Every structure is written in structure tokens, then in C-alpha cells.
Short mmCIF file of C-alpha atoms and ligand atoms in Angstrom, two decimals:
data_model
loop_
_atom_site.label_atom_id
_atom_site.label_comp_id
_atom_site.label_asym_id
_atom_site.label_seq_id
_atom_site.Cartn_x
_atom_site.Cartn_y
_atom_site.Cartn_z
CA MET H 236 87.48 129.12 -85.25
CA ILE H 237 88.55 130.48 -88.71
CA HIS H 238 92.25 130.80 -89.20
CA GLY H 239 93.81 133.96 -90.03
CA GLU H 240 96.34 134.94 -92.56
CA ILE H 241 99.95 133.26 -92.31
CA HIS H 242 102.53 135.71 -92.41
CA GLN H 243 105.35 134.02 -94.39
CA ASN H 244 107.38 137.19 -95.35
CA VAL H 245 108.59 137.94 -92.02
CA ARG H 246 112.28 138.45 -92.78
CA LEU H 247 115.08 140.66 -91.02
CA TYR H 248 115.88 143.96 -92.13
CA ILE H 249 119.73 144.97 -92.68
CA ASN H 250 120.99 147.90 -94.18
CA GLY H 251 117.75 148.90 -95.87
CA ARG H 252 117.34 145.57 -97.25
CA TRP H 253 114.95 142.66 -96.33
CA GLU H 254 116.81 139.47 -95.88
CA THR H 255 116.04 135.71 -95.39
CA SER H 256 118.03 133.45 -93.09
CA ALA H 257 119.59 129.96 -92.66
CA THR H 258 116.94 129.01 -90.20
CA THR H 259 113.52 129.86 -89.76
CA GLY H 260 110.90 129.81 -86.77
CA VAL H 261 107.28 129.63 -86.36
CA SER H 262 104.83 131.53 -84.04
CA ALA H 263 101.30 130.18 -83.15
CA ASN H 264 98.28 131.48 -81.79
CA PRO H 265 98.29 131.02 -77.81
CA SER H 266 94.26 130.98 -78.43
CA ASP H 267 94.34 128.33 -81.01
CA THR H 268 97.69 126.41 -81.11
CA SER H 269 96.82 124.92 -84.18
CA GLU H 270 96.84 128.32 -86.10
CA VAL H 271 100.24 129.31 -87.22
CA VAL H 272 100.41 132.99 -87.23
CA ALA H 273 104.07 133.52 -88.73
CA GLU H 274 106.84 131.83 -90.29
CA TYR H 275 109.72 134.03 -89.53
CA ALA H 276 113.65 134.39 -90.24
CA ARG H 277 115.83 134.10 -87.46
CA ALA H 278 119.27 135.60 -87.55
CA ASP H 279 122.43 134.25 -86.82
CA ARG H 280 125.52 136.41 -85.29
CA ARG H 281 126.69 137.09 -88.41
CA GLN H 282 123.66 138.89 -89.69
CA ALA H 283 123.49 140.59 -86.04
CA GLU H 284 126.80 141.80 -86.65
CA ALA H 285 125.95 143.05 -90.41
CA ALA H 286 123.19 145.09 -88.72
CA ILE H 287 125.42 146.73 -86.16
CA ARG H 288 127.69 147.68 -88.86
CA ALA H 289 125.05 149.07 -91.23
CA ALA H 290 123.72 151.18 -88.10
CA THR H 291 127.28 152.23 -87.33
CA GLU H 292 127.85 153.41 -90.94
CA ALA H 293 124.45 154.97 -90.84
CA PHE H 294 124.90 157.11 -87.64
CA PRO H 295 126.78 160.02 -89.25
CA HIS H 296 124.16 160.61 -91.69
CA TRP H 297 120.91 160.17 -89.60
CA SER H 298 122.66 162.25 -86.50
CA HIS H 299 123.13 165.19 -88.67
CA SER H 300 119.86 164.91 -90.34
CA THR H 301 117.72 168.09 -89.47
CA PRO H 302 115.10 167.98 -86.69
CA GLN H 303 112.66 168.46 -89.50
CA ARG H 304 113.27 165.31 -91.38
CA ARG H 305 113.33 163.34 -88.06
CA ALA H 306 109.95 164.93 -87.08
CA ASP H 307 108.61 163.87 -90.51
CA VAL H 308 109.86 160.46 -90.45
CA LEU H 309 108.12 159.66 -86.92
CA ASP H 310 105.20 161.64 -87.48
CA ARG H 311 104.75 159.20 -90.72
CA ILE H 312 105.09 156.16 -88.80
CA GLY H 313 102.72 157.35 -86.09
CA THR H 314 100.32 157.96 -88.54
CA GLU H 315 100.32 154.74 -90.03
CA LEU H 316 100.21 152.69 -86.72
CA LEU H 317 97.08 154.85 -85.81
CA ALA H 318 95.40 154.33 -89.13
CA ARG H 319 96.14 150.48 -89.13
CA LYS H 320 95.30 149.72 -85.26
CA ASP H 321 92.69 147.48 -86.03
CA ASP H 322 94.60 145.12 -88.67
CA LEU H 323 97.88 145.42 -86.55
CA GLY H 324 95.81 144.85 -83.40
CA LEU H 325 94.61 141.79 -84.80
CA LEU H 326 97.84 140.24 -85.80
CA LEU H 327 98.87 141.12 -82.04
CA ALA H 328 95.85 139.59 -80.59
CA ARG H 329 96.49 136.50 -82.71
CA GLU H 330 100.28 136.10 -81.92
CA GLU H 331 100.44 137.20 -78.17
CA GLY H 332 97.12 136.55 -76.94
CA LYS H 333 95.70 139.55 -75.28
CA THR H 334 92.42 140.74 -76.18
CA LEU H 335 91.49 142.47 -79.47
CA ALA H 336 90.20 145.44 -77.48
CA GLU H 337 93.72 145.33 -75.36
CA ALA H 338 95.68 144.78 -78.46
CA VAL H 339 94.21 147.60 -80.72
CA ALA H 340 94.72 149.99 -77.54
CA GLU H 341 98.42 149.11 -77.54
CA VAL H 342 98.99 149.74 -81.37
CA ALA H 343 97.20 153.11 -80.98
CA ARG H 344 99.25 154.10 -77.87
CA SER H 345 102.38 153.03 -80.14
CA GLY H 346 101.36 155.36 -82.91
CA GLN H 347 100.93 158.02 -80.12
CA ILE H 348 104.24 157.52 -79.14
CA PHE H 349 105.76 158.09 -82.44
CA LYS H 350 103.83 161.25 -82.66
CA PHE H 351 105.13 162.41 -79.39
CA PHE H 352 108.61 161.88 -80.37
CA ALA H 353 108.21 163.65 -83.87
CA GLY H 354 107.38 166.73 -81.54
CA GLU H 355 110.69 165.61 -79.44
CA ALA H 356 112.93 165.51 -82.60
CA LEU H 357 111.62 169.32 -83.26
CA ARG H 358 112.19 170.47 -79.36
CA GLY H 359 115.35 168.74 -79.11
CA GLY H 360 116.94 167.06 -75.96
CA GLY H 361 117.18 170.32 -74.42
CA GLY H 362 120.15 172.95 -74.10
CA GLU H 363 121.53 175.71 -71.67
CA ASN H 364 123.34 178.85 -72.60
CA VAL H 365 125.20 179.80 -69.37
CA ALA H 366 127.42 182.57 -68.55
CA SER H 367 131.09 181.62 -68.14
CA VAL H 368 132.67 182.41 -64.61
CA ARG H 369 135.57 183.84 -66.96
CA ALA H 370 135.44 187.27 -68.54
CA GLY H 371 134.73 187.27 -72.26
CA VAL H 372 133.98 183.33 -72.50
CA GLN H 373 130.65 181.98 -73.43
CA VAL H 374 129.39 178.42 -72.42
CA ASP H 375 126.69 176.21 -73.87
CA VAL H 376 125.50 172.57 -72.91
CA THR H 377 123.82 170.75 -75.70
CA ARG H 378 123.06 167.23 -76.17
CA GLU H 379 124.08 164.98 -78.82
CA PRO H 380 123.00 161.54 -80.08
CA VAL H 381 124.58 158.57 -78.25
CA GLY H 382 125.47 156.50 -81.24
CA VAL H 383 124.05 152.71 -82.32
CA VAL H 384 121.54 151.79 -79.72
CA GLY H 385 120.57 147.85 -79.11
CA LEU H 386 117.26 147.67 -78.11
CA ILE H 387 116.16 144.16 -76.82
CA THR H 388 112.34 143.59 -75.80
CA PRO H 389 110.24 141.22 -74.39
CA TRP H 390 107.15 139.23 -75.70
CA ASN H 391 104.36 140.88 -73.69
CA SER H 392 103.74 144.31 -75.19
CA PRO H 393 105.28 143.73 -78.70
CA PHE H 394 104.11 146.95 -80.14
CA VAL H 395 104.48 149.48 -77.31
CA VAL H 396 107.86 148.54 -75.72
CA PRO H 397 109.55 148.67 -79.10
CA ALA H 398 107.79 151.88 -79.78
CA TRP H 399 108.63 153.52 -76.59
CA LYS H 400 112.53 152.54 -77.30
CA ILE H 401 112.73 153.11 -81.28
CA ALA H 402 110.90 156.64 -81.19
CA PRO H 403 113.03 158.43 -78.70
CA ALA H 404 116.03 156.63 -80.29
CA LEU H 405 115.38 158.06 -83.55
CA ALA H 406 114.07 161.29 -82.59
CA HIS H 407 117.27 161.93 -80.81
CA GLY H 408 119.54 161.00 -84.14
CA ASN H 409 120.77 157.47 -83.00
CA SER H 410 120.77 154.65 -85.24
CA VAL H 411 118.80 151.62 -84.30
CA VAL H 412 119.39 147.75 -83.94
CA PHE H 413 116.14 146.24 -82.77
CA LYS H 414 115.83 142.66 -81.51
CA PRO H 415 112.32 141.64 -80.45
CA ALA H 416 111.29 138.87 -78.60
CA GLU H 417 110.93 135.56 -80.79
CA LEU H 418 107.21 134.58 -79.72
CA VAL H 419 106.25 137.74 -81.22
CA SER H 420 108.27 137.87 -84.19
CA ALA H 421 105.50 138.87 -86.63
CA CYS H 422 104.48 141.76 -84.52
CA GLY H 423 108.42 143.17 -84.53
CA TRP H 424 108.47 142.85 -88.30
CA ALA H 425 105.22 144.73 -88.82
CA LEU H 426 106.51 147.52 -86.83
CA ALA H 427 109.54 147.35 -88.94
CA GLU H 428 107.98 147.09 -92.21
CA ILE H 429 106.12 150.44 -91.45
CA ILE H 430 109.57 152.12 -90.53
CA SER H 431 111.03 150.70 -93.48
CA ARG H 432 108.89 152.86 -95.90
CA ALA H 433 109.27 156.02 -93.72
CA ALA H 434 112.27 157.36 -95.87
CA LEU H 435 115.28 156.75 -93.23
CA PRO H 436 118.63 156.53 -94.47
CA ALA H 437 119.54 152.57 -94.97
CA GLY H 438 121.00 151.38 -92.03
CA ALA H 439 119.59 153.79 -89.62
CA PHE H 440 117.05 151.37 -88.45
CA ASN H 441 117.59 147.57 -88.64
CA LEU H 442 115.56 144.50 -87.48
CA VAL H 443 117.12 140.93 -86.36
CA MET H 444 114.79 138.57 -84.93
CA GLY H 445 116.31 135.20 -83.37
CA SER H 446 117.47 133.99 -80.08
CA GLY H 447 118.38 136.04 -76.98
CA ARG H 448 121.53 133.86 -76.32
CA GLU H 449 122.86 134.32 -79.89
CA VAL H 450 121.29 137.71 -81.48
CA GLY H 451 120.69 139.56 -78.12
CA GLN H 452 124.20 138.58 -76.82
CA ALA H 453 125.89 139.99 -80.05
CA LEU H 454 124.42 143.26 -79.47
CA VAL H 455 125.42 143.09 -75.72
CA ASP H 456 128.98 142.08 -76.64
CA SER H 457 129.51 144.22 -79.74
CA PRO H 458 132.02 147.10 -79.07
CA LEU H 459 130.23 148.96 -81.85
CA VAL H 460 126.85 149.12 -79.84
CA ASP H 461 127.08 152.28 -77.49
CA ALA H 462 124.01 151.89 -75.76
CA LEU H 463 121.80 149.20 -74.95
CA SER H 464 118.01 149.48 -73.56
CA PHE H 465 116.76 146.07 -72.45
CA THR H 466 113.16 145.19 -71.14
CA GLY H 467 112.65 141.84 -69.82
CA SER H 468 113.53 139.55 -66.89
CA MET H 469 115.65 140.36 -64.41
CA ALA H 470 118.22 137.73 -64.63
CA ASN H 471 118.84 138.49 -68.31
CA GLY H 472 118.86 142.26 -67.08
CA GLU H 473 121.51 141.45 -64.60
CA ARG H 474 123.63 139.82 -67.16
CA ILE H 475 123.38 142.48 -69.60
CA LEU H 476 124.30 145.03 -66.70
CA GLN H 477 127.47 143.26 -65.93
CA ALA H 478 128.42 142.83 -69.84
CA ALA H 479 127.69 146.54 -70.80
CA ALA H 480 129.64 148.02 -67.55
CA ALA H 481 132.61 145.84 -68.37
CA ARG H 482 132.79 147.68 -71.88
CA ARG H 483 131.41 151.08 -70.94
CA ALA H 484 128.28 150.88 -72.75
CA LYS H 485 125.57 153.12 -71.57
CA VAL H 486 122.60 150.87 -70.30
CA GLN H 487 119.13 151.01 -69.39
CA LEU H 488 117.09 148.11 -67.97
CA GLU H 489 113.34 147.84 -67.11
CA THR H 490 113.04 144.34 -65.34
CA GLY H 491 109.84 143.55 -63.96
CA GLY H 492 107.94 144.01 -60.74
CA LYS H 493 106.01 142.93 -57.95
CA ASN H 494 103.67 145.60 -57.40
CA ALA H 495 101.33 146.37 -54.51
CA LEU H 496 97.89 147.77 -54.74
CA VAL H 497 97.11 148.77 -51.02
CA VAL H 498 93.33 148.94 -50.10
CA LEU H 499 92.50 151.27 -46.97
CA ALA H 500 89.51 150.81 -44.89
CA ASP H 501 88.26 154.26 -45.92
CA ALA H 502 88.15 152.99 -50.07
CA ASP H 503 85.63 153.03 -52.16
CA LEU H 504 85.49 148.84 -52.24
CA ASP H 505 83.72 148.62 -55.76
CA ARG H 506 86.46 150.97 -57.04
CA ALA H 507 89.10 149.07 -55.10
CA VAL H 508 88.05 145.73 -56.71
CA ASP H 509 87.88 147.31 -60.02
CA CYS H 510 91.38 148.27 -59.73
CA ALA H 511 92.46 144.79 -58.45
CA VAL H 512 90.72 142.64 -61.24
CA GLN H 513 91.92 145.28 -64.00
CA GLY H 514 95.54 145.27 -62.44
CA ALA H 515 95.97 142.00 -61.44
CA TYR H 516 94.52 139.89 -64.20
CA PHE H 517 93.82 141.97 -67.41
CA SER H 518 96.18 140.93 -70.06
CA ALA H 519 96.40 137.72 -68.03
CA GLY H 520 98.72 139.23 -65.57
CA GLN H 521 101.61 139.39 -68.17
CA ARG H 522 102.25 142.96 -67.52
CA CYS H 523 105.59 144.22 -65.43
CA THR H 524 103.18 146.57 -63.62
CA ALA H 525 100.57 143.88 -62.61
CA SER H 526 99.35 144.26 -59.06
CA SER H 527 100.29 140.85 -57.90
CA ARG H 528 100.12 141.96 -53.91
CA LEU H 529 96.84 143.31 -52.93
CA ILE H 530 97.47 144.64 -49.30
CA VAL H 531 94.37 145.23 -47.62
CA GLU H 532 93.57 146.89 -44.27
CA SER H 533 92.04 144.23 -41.64
CA ALA H 534 88.47 146.33 -41.26
CA VAL H 535 87.74 145.64 -44.72
CA HIS H 536 89.78 142.74 -45.62
CA ASP H 537 87.07 139.90 -45.60
CA ALA H 538 84.71 142.04 -47.39
CA PHE H 539 87.15 143.22 -49.97
CA VAL H 540 88.14 139.41 -50.64
CA ALA H 541 84.46 138.40 -50.96
CA LYS H 542 83.80 141.12 -53.46
CA LEU H 543 86.80 140.20 -55.45
CA ARG H 544 85.97 136.57 -55.63
CA GLN H 545 82.38 137.55 -56.68
CA ARG H 546 83.92 139.50 -59.79
CA LEU H 547 86.46 136.67 -60.68
CA LYS H 548 83.35 134.10 -60.81
CA THR H 549 82.09 136.58 -63.51
CA LEU H 550 85.09 137.21 -65.83
CA LYS H 551 85.04 135.42 -69.16
CA ILE H 552 88.41 133.67 -69.95
CA GLY H 553 88.79 132.54 -73.71
CA HIS H 554 89.80 133.12 -77.49
CA ALA H 555 91.32 136.67 -77.32
CA LEU H 556 89.43 137.45 -80.69
CA GLU H 557 85.82 136.41 -79.01
CA ARG H 558 83.54 139.21 -78.52
CA GLY H 559 82.95 139.44 -74.50
CA VAL H 560 86.10 137.93 -73.65
CA ASP H 561 87.80 139.60 -70.64
CA ILE H 562 90.87 137.61 -70.22
CA GLY H 563 92.85 135.85 -73.30
CA PRO H 564 95.30 133.05 -72.90
CA VAL H 565 98.76 133.06 -71.60
CA VAL H 566 101.11 133.34 -73.97
CA ASP H 567 102.70 129.95 -74.45
CA GLU H 568 102.87 126.29 -73.15
CA GLU H 569 105.87 126.85 -71.00
CA ARG H 570 104.13 130.20 -69.33
CA LEU H 571 101.19 127.91 -68.74
CA ALA H 572 102.98 125.14 -67.00
CA GLN H 573 105.10 127.97 -64.70
CA ASP H 574 101.54 129.45 -63.84
CA LEU H 575 100.16 126.18 -62.63
CA ALA H 576 103.28 125.44 -61.03
CA TRP H 577 102.99 128.43 -58.87
CA VAL H 578 99.31 127.44 -57.81
CA ASP H 579 101.18 124.53 -56.53
CA VAL H 580 103.72 126.47 -55.03
CA ALA H 581 100.98 128.51 -53.12
CA ARG H 582 99.05 125.57 -51.80
CA GLU H 583 102.22 123.98 -50.89
CA GLU H 584 103.44 126.90 -48.96
CA GLY H 585 100.24 127.23 -47.05
CA ALA H 586 98.71 130.15 -48.64
CA GLU H 587 94.84 129.79 -48.67
CA HIS H 588 92.98 129.31 -51.79
CA VAL H 589 90.32 131.54 -52.86
CA TRP H 590 89.46 131.29 -56.31
CA GLY H 591 90.74 129.80 -59.66
CA GLY H 592 94.27 128.63 -60.74
CA GLU H 593 93.11 125.97 -62.80
CA ALA H 594 93.86 125.00 -66.69
CA LEU H 595 90.61 125.63 -68.72
CA GLU H 596 89.41 123.96 -72.01
CA ARG H 597 87.84 125.80 -74.49
CA ALA H 598 86.48 125.12 -78.06
CA THR H 599 89.93 126.07 -79.37
CA ALA H 600 93.24 124.33 -78.02
CA GLY H 601 94.71 127.31 -76.01
CA HIS H 602 96.68 128.19 -72.94
CA TYR H 603 94.01 128.78 -70.77
CA ILE H 604 93.80 129.28 -67.18
CA SER H 605 91.29 130.82 -64.67
CA PRO H 606 92.45 133.85 -62.89
CA ALA H 607 94.17 132.73 -59.41
CA LEU H 608 93.67 134.48 -55.93
CA PHE H 609 95.08 133.26 -52.61
CA LEU H 610 95.47 134.75 -49.20
CA ALA H 611 99.13 134.67 -48.29
CA LYS H 612 101.62 135.69 -45.84
CA PRO H 613 104.43 138.06 -46.63
CA SER H 614 107.13 135.28 -46.38
CA HIS H 615 105.26 133.14 -49.00
CA ARG H 616 107.19 132.97 -52.39
CA ILE H 617 104.15 133.99 -54.22
CA ALA H 618 104.17 137.47 -52.16
CA ARG H 619 108.01 137.88 -53.12
CA GLU H 620 108.82 136.36 -56.52
CA GLU H 621 107.53 137.96 -59.94
CA ILE H 622 104.96 135.67 -61.49
CA PHE H 623 104.18 137.18 -64.60
CA GLY H 624 100.80 135.49 -64.81
CA PRO H 625 96.93 135.90 -63.74
CA LEU H 626 97.71 135.01 -60.02
CA ALA H 627 97.68 137.78 -57.22
CA CYS H 628 97.63 137.19 -53.37
CA VAL H 629 96.01 139.13 -50.56
CA LEU H 630 98.25 140.31 -47.74
CA ARG H 631 96.43 141.54 -44.54
CA ALA H 632 97.59 144.77 -42.94
CA ASP H 633 96.66 146.22 -39.47
CA ASP H 634 96.75 149.79 -40.41
CA TYR H 635 98.13 152.03 -43.16
CA ASP H 636 101.77 152.06 -41.61
CA GLU H 637 101.74 148.41 -41.70
CA ALA H 638 100.45 148.55 -45.50
CA LEU H 639 103.03 150.94 -46.56
CA ALA H 640 105.67 148.60 -44.80
CA LEU H 641 104.48 145.72 -46.55
CA CYS H 642 104.16 147.57 -50.10
CA ASN H 643 108.15 148.30 -49.91
CA ASP H 644 109.19 144.90 -48.28
CA THR H 645 110.10 143.63 -51.78
CA PRO H 646 113.26 143.48 -54.04
CA PHE H 647 111.13 145.43 -56.96
CA GLY H 648 110.01 148.91 -57.14
CA LEU H 649 108.16 149.71 -60.40
CA CYS H 650 104.72 151.03 -59.49
CA ALA H 651 102.32 150.76 -56.34
CA GLY H 652 98.84 151.82 -56.00
CA ILE H 653 96.57 152.80 -53.07
CA CYS H 654 92.83 152.95 -52.93
CA THR H 655 91.39 155.49 -50.04
CA ASN H 656 89.53 158.72 -49.69
CA SER H 657 92.06 159.63 -47.32
CA LEU H 658 94.17 162.94 -48.91
CA LYS H 659 96.62 162.63 -45.95
CA HIS H 660 97.49 158.72 -46.75
CA ALA H 661 97.28 159.31 -50.51
CA MET H 662 99.77 162.19 -50.21
CA HIS H 663 102.03 160.25 -47.83
CA PHE H 664 101.79 157.23 -49.77
CA ARG H 665 102.71 158.98 -53.02
CA ARG H 666 105.74 160.31 -51.27
CA HIS H 667 107.00 157.30 -49.23
CA ALA H 668 106.10 153.94 -51.65
CA VAL H 669 109.64 152.86 -52.89
CA VAL H 670 109.03 152.89 -56.60
CA GLY H 671 109.24 154.95 -59.95
CA MET H 672 105.33 155.22 -60.33
CA THR H 673 102.36 155.70 -57.88
CA MET H 674 98.53 155.38 -58.77
CA VAL H 675 95.77 156.79 -56.42
CA ASN H 676 92.42 154.88 -56.79
CA LEU H 677 93.76 153.57 -60.19
CA PRO H 678 94.85 150.24 -61.23
CA THR H 679 98.94 149.76 -60.87
CA ALA H 680 98.68 148.78 -64.90
CA GLY H 681 97.67 151.23 -67.50
CA VAL H 682 100.13 154.35 -67.85
CA ASP H 683 100.12 157.39 -70.02
CA PHE H 684 102.53 157.44 -72.99
CA HIS H 685 104.20 161.20 -72.67
CA VAL H 686 105.26 160.80 -69.13
CA PRO H 687 108.43 158.97 -67.67
CA PHE H 688 108.20 154.90 -67.03
CA GLY H 689 110.22 153.02 -65.10
CA GLY H 690 111.16 151.69 -61.75
CA ARG H 691 113.55 151.63 -58.74
CA LYS H 692 115.53 148.82 -56.83
CA GLY H 693 115.18 145.57 -58.81
CA SER H 694 112.86 146.56 -61.67
CA GLY H 695 115.09 149.12 -63.37
CA TYR H 696 118.30 150.74 -64.00
CA GLY H 697 119.44 153.90 -65.92
CA PRO H 698 117.10 156.82 -66.76
CA ARG H 699 113.82 156.64 -67.32
CA GLU H 700 111.93 155.66 -70.77
CA GLN H 701 109.14 157.68 -72.15
CA GLY H 702 108.30 161.21 -72.45
CA ARG H 703 110.92 164.25 -72.13
CA HIS H 704 113.03 162.15 -69.71
CA ALA H 705 113.84 159.72 -72.61
CA ALA H 706 116.52 162.13 -73.76
CA GLU H 707 118.60 161.46 -70.82
CA PHE H 708 119.49 157.84 -72.36
CA TYR H 709 119.25 158.70 -75.73
CA THR H 710 121.71 161.74 -75.66
CA THR H 711 124.87 162.71 -74.51
CA VAL H 712 125.90 166.24 -72.87
CA LYS H 713 128.36 168.09 -74.24
CA THR H 714 129.55 171.50 -72.75
CA GLY H 715 131.02 174.30 -75.37
CA TYR H 716 133.33 177.01 -74.24
CA MET H 717 134.17 179.70 -76.69
CA LEU H 718 136.15 182.96 -76.34
CA ALA H 719 133.91 185.83 -77.71
P1 NAD B 1070 113.31 137.74 -71.02
O1 NAD B 1070 114.49 138.55 -70.32
O2 NAD B 1070 113.23 136.16 -71.16
O3 NAD B 1070 113.57 138.11 -72.61
C1 NAD B 1070 113.63 139.60 -72.89
C2 NAD B 1070 114.45 139.54 -74.31
O4 NAD B 1070 115.98 139.48 -73.88
C3 NAD B 1070 114.28 138.97 -75.48
O5 NAD B 1070 114.07 139.70 -76.73
C4 NAD B 1070 115.20 137.84 -75.26
O6 NAD B 1070 115.35 137.17 -76.41
C5 NAD B 1070 116.30 138.54 -74.88
N1 NAD B 1070 117.62 137.91 -74.08
C6 NAD B 1070 117.59 136.94 -73.64
N2 NAD B 1070 118.65 136.56 -73.45
C7 NAD B 1070 119.56 137.45 -73.54
C8 NAD B 1070 120.78 137.44 -73.56
N3 NAD B 1070 121.76 136.48 -73.06
N4 NAD B 1070 121.34 138.75 -74.20
C9 NAD B 1070 120.62 139.61 -74.92
N5 NAD B 1070 119.18 139.62 -74.89
C10 NAD B 1070 118.67 138.53 -74.53
O7 NAD B 1070 112.01 138.29 -70.71
P2 NAD B 1070 110.48 138.08 -71.24
O8 NAD B 1070 110.07 136.55 -71.09
O9 NAD B 1070 110.59 138.00 -72.75
O10 NAD B 1070 109.49 139.02 -70.60
C11 NAD B 1070 109.07 138.79 -69.46
C12 NAD B 1070 109.77 139.75 -68.46
O11 NAD B 1070 109.96 141.14 -68.86
C13 NAD B 1070 109.24 139.86 -67.13
O12 NAD B 1070 110.03 139.50 -66.18
C14 NAD B 1070 108.79 141.31 -67.12
O13 NAD B 1070 108.40 141.79 -65.85
C15 NAD B 1070 109.66 141.82 -67.80
N6 NAD B 1070 109.03 143.10 -68.44
C16 NAD B 1070 109.35 144.47 -67.86
C17 NAD B 1070 108.91 145.43 -68.18
C18 NAD B 1070 109.17 146.75 -67.57
O14 NAD B 1070 109.18 147.90 -68.16
N7 NAD B 1070 109.80 146.73 -66.39
C19 NAD B 1070 108.01 145.68 -69.31
C20 NAD B 1070 107.62 144.30 -69.68
C21 NAD B 1070 108.17 143.22 -69.48
#
């Protein structure tokens, strides 16, 4: 396999200038670990604090810019992302390991998000003009930007998760300090490089790569950061929530899932298998919306498992850039070791092995694993804890009521799906699944870019991301009274 370009100019972007740092990191291609994708600057605490100060100084300028200016900036970023979806998709596939088709689609969606929020900049966060209860008084309710926002993102969707935070933040007039996950530093930098050429005032947008403990924590601790939006693990989210609450910063968390796909006896089984394969295993299961629990009604349990096993046998696992590959590698050695350890846990706790879960060798040295399927009990750890890899379990349910109860028997609440031809059950499920998003005859993973995204219970905290609802987090409400 021919190696791609090594990105060596992956620097920090602070106060409108590109900066190097005392230490650097290296990102490698998970499909071929001999290939270096980028050498990137790692910010220290002092640089993170400089970025926060720059954002603080830029805030008065950017927050009072015209909606037309903000719309133009966002539209320009969206246009470039869409125009360059192929080369940026290639970078994403090389650095994170999702297949080229998945990666190109992610970049395109990021472009659409910037375009959507260009429109939102013009429409504004929404206001009201209300008659006062007092004679001669006028009241209006308006929305203003919050201030400096710290955006902390995970490695699994390195374009789209940053896009759905940065675009609404800028659209509503906030200034930004963006901290991507280290494993995907070049993707964060590529996005920032486009933003750096979009005619923002210096300091309105800043990029600081580096460790969560040092750079991320600097954002969490700084009294100058008014709001924090974090996507990542539940454990880190919990710590950030406590720290933000202690200093009264606004906070929004998106923190994983243990999403169920319910398959009822009246479902189209081929469609249900498609939903399960796409939801549980594509992007190597490294999606917060992955269907890691397949809850199947007894009458079709064995037939569903047999069909799913057949499909798993046909999936092609390999280099993310190879034509025809369905599933790329997992992101790094640590993840692969964790996924294999989950396979051991499944066997040790007595789950019945159906397929996969083995480390695979390919022509290039990468982090390959076959998609794993087990039959589990609701008490098994593989049915309760987030795995974030290509491992799913099937749980048997006697009927719809038991399936719904199992679906809701989890500390998470991001997304839940049902495959059925019963309108009654579909409607009931949409109302009674305790989650932020429901899917009927669709995979749990794969969402639109213009509507709210997020979860309940352990999966999220604070207002939803994406769509018009993003204004709830990125603006604050002001009520104005005036004697006419
Ligand atoms: P992670 O929690 O390890 O890291 C997320 C980000 O937080 C990274 O940028 C990291 O550097 C930073 N960070 C780590 N410690 C920090 C600290 N003390 N202070 C501030 N920042 C800190 O998560 P990950 O391994 O990168 O991503 C996988 C997790 O993300 C999974 O649990 C997954 O479910 C979740 N996720 C959730 C969603 C969602 O929308 N619900 C989407 C994608 C991923």
C-alpha cells in the first residue's frame, strides 16, 4: 500500500496566528500503522490560556457583528468543506480508520451543518414581543450570545462533531476555543485551517490540540470560559459537569450510549438484519448511536440470529481505503485490546458466542477485528456497559412489553430503534422509549443534520445539539422592558 502525505504543518491556531509548541505528537493510520499521518503541535496550559484570552478579547467584536457577516463566514466554510469532501474524507479515513465512503459522507455532512447555521445566523435565535401586564409598558425577549465557549470533542467523528458545535457557536456570535481529540489532530487542524481563511476577527476561533488532562482541563477550569460543550466518555463528562457547576459555567454533555434495536415478530427480517448490521457494526461500532443491544421477540429470535450470522460472514473487514471494504480497523491499539478484552468478558460471563471477535491480519499492519455477536442475558456486562467497538449482543424478549422494558433497562438514553410493521407498536415505542431519539425501521446510527441530536439519562446533559434547538445552549435569554 502506498503511503499518503505526512501533514507536518499541523499547528495551533491562537489569536489569528499559527503557533508551534514545545512538544509534538504523531498520529498514525489505524489501517497501516507504519504510515504516519501527521506530526502535530501539542499545546501546553499556557497556550490554552492564551487562546482563552484571545477569545475573550474577540468576543465584543464578533458578538456585535452583523448577522449577514456571520452568515457569510459560515457559508464560506460550508462551501469549502463540500467542495473538498473527497480530499478531507481521505484524511479522515487515514487518520481515524472509517471507510473512505463513510469519511467522505461525514465531511459532506459537516459542510451542510455550516450551511444550515449560516441560515440560522440570519434567522437569529428567536425572540418574542409580548404585551406587558402593565399599561404603557412594552416587553421583548431576545437572545444574546453566551460568551467564550470551550468545545471538547472525541476522536470517532472528527469533522462532524466539531462542526455541530463550532457552527452554532459562531452563528450565534460566541467566540470559540476548540480542543479536538489527540488521535485525530490533523482532522481538527484541517477544519480549523478552513475556518482560519473565512474572515473571522482574530481570536474569534482558536484551535488547541493536546491532552485532555492539560489542555481540556484548562478550558474546564478557566473562569473566562462561559460555556463548555463536551462530547466524550461518561466518566470525563461527569467530571466536567461537576467542575462547570462549581463555577456556574453553562455546560452541555453528550456522553455515549447503549442503544437498543428492538425486532418484533412482525418485522421484515431482512430489513431488520440490515438495520442491525449498519447500526451495530459500520464505522467499526465506534459510534455513540451504535446498536449494541439487539432485542428480539422469541418467535423470530432464532431466524434473526441465523440471518444476521450469515450477513456477518459476508462483511469485508480491511484497509479503510480499499475498495469494497465494509468495515475498517478500530482506531488504535488500545481500542483493539479493549474490544478483545470485551470478547473475553462475554465468554467468561457465559454469553453464547455466535460470530467473530477475533483479531484479524491483513496485508498491512492495522487494528483489525471481526464483528462480534453474542447471545446474552440482560444482566451481562456486555448488555449493560458501553463498548464502543464492533460487538453486539442479542437479548430475547417474550413479547413487545418485555422488549420495551429491556430497551429502557439501561443507564443510557441516547437512541432506540424498533423494526416492526405494527403501527400500534411503532407509535407506542416512539412515546415510551426513554431516549433522545427514536428510529422505526431504521438503524439507530445515522441522523439528519438539521434536527436535534442528543440523549437523556447517562447519555447527555443540557440542551440538545444541532438544528434550531442549538440556540438554547449557544444563547442566553434577555427580557427587556420599556415605558413607551
Ligand atoms: P474521552 O472522554 O476520552 O475524550 C473526549 C475528549 O475529552 C477528548 O478531546 C479528550 O482529550 C478530552 N478530555 C479528556 N479528559 C479531559 C479532562 N479532564 N478535561 C477536559 N477534557 C478532557 O472520549 P473518547 O474516547 O475520545 O470518545 C469516545 C466516547 O465519546 C465514547 O464514550 C462515546 O460514546 C462518546 N461519544 C458520544 C457522542 C454523543 O454524541 N453522545 C458522540 C461521539 C462519541
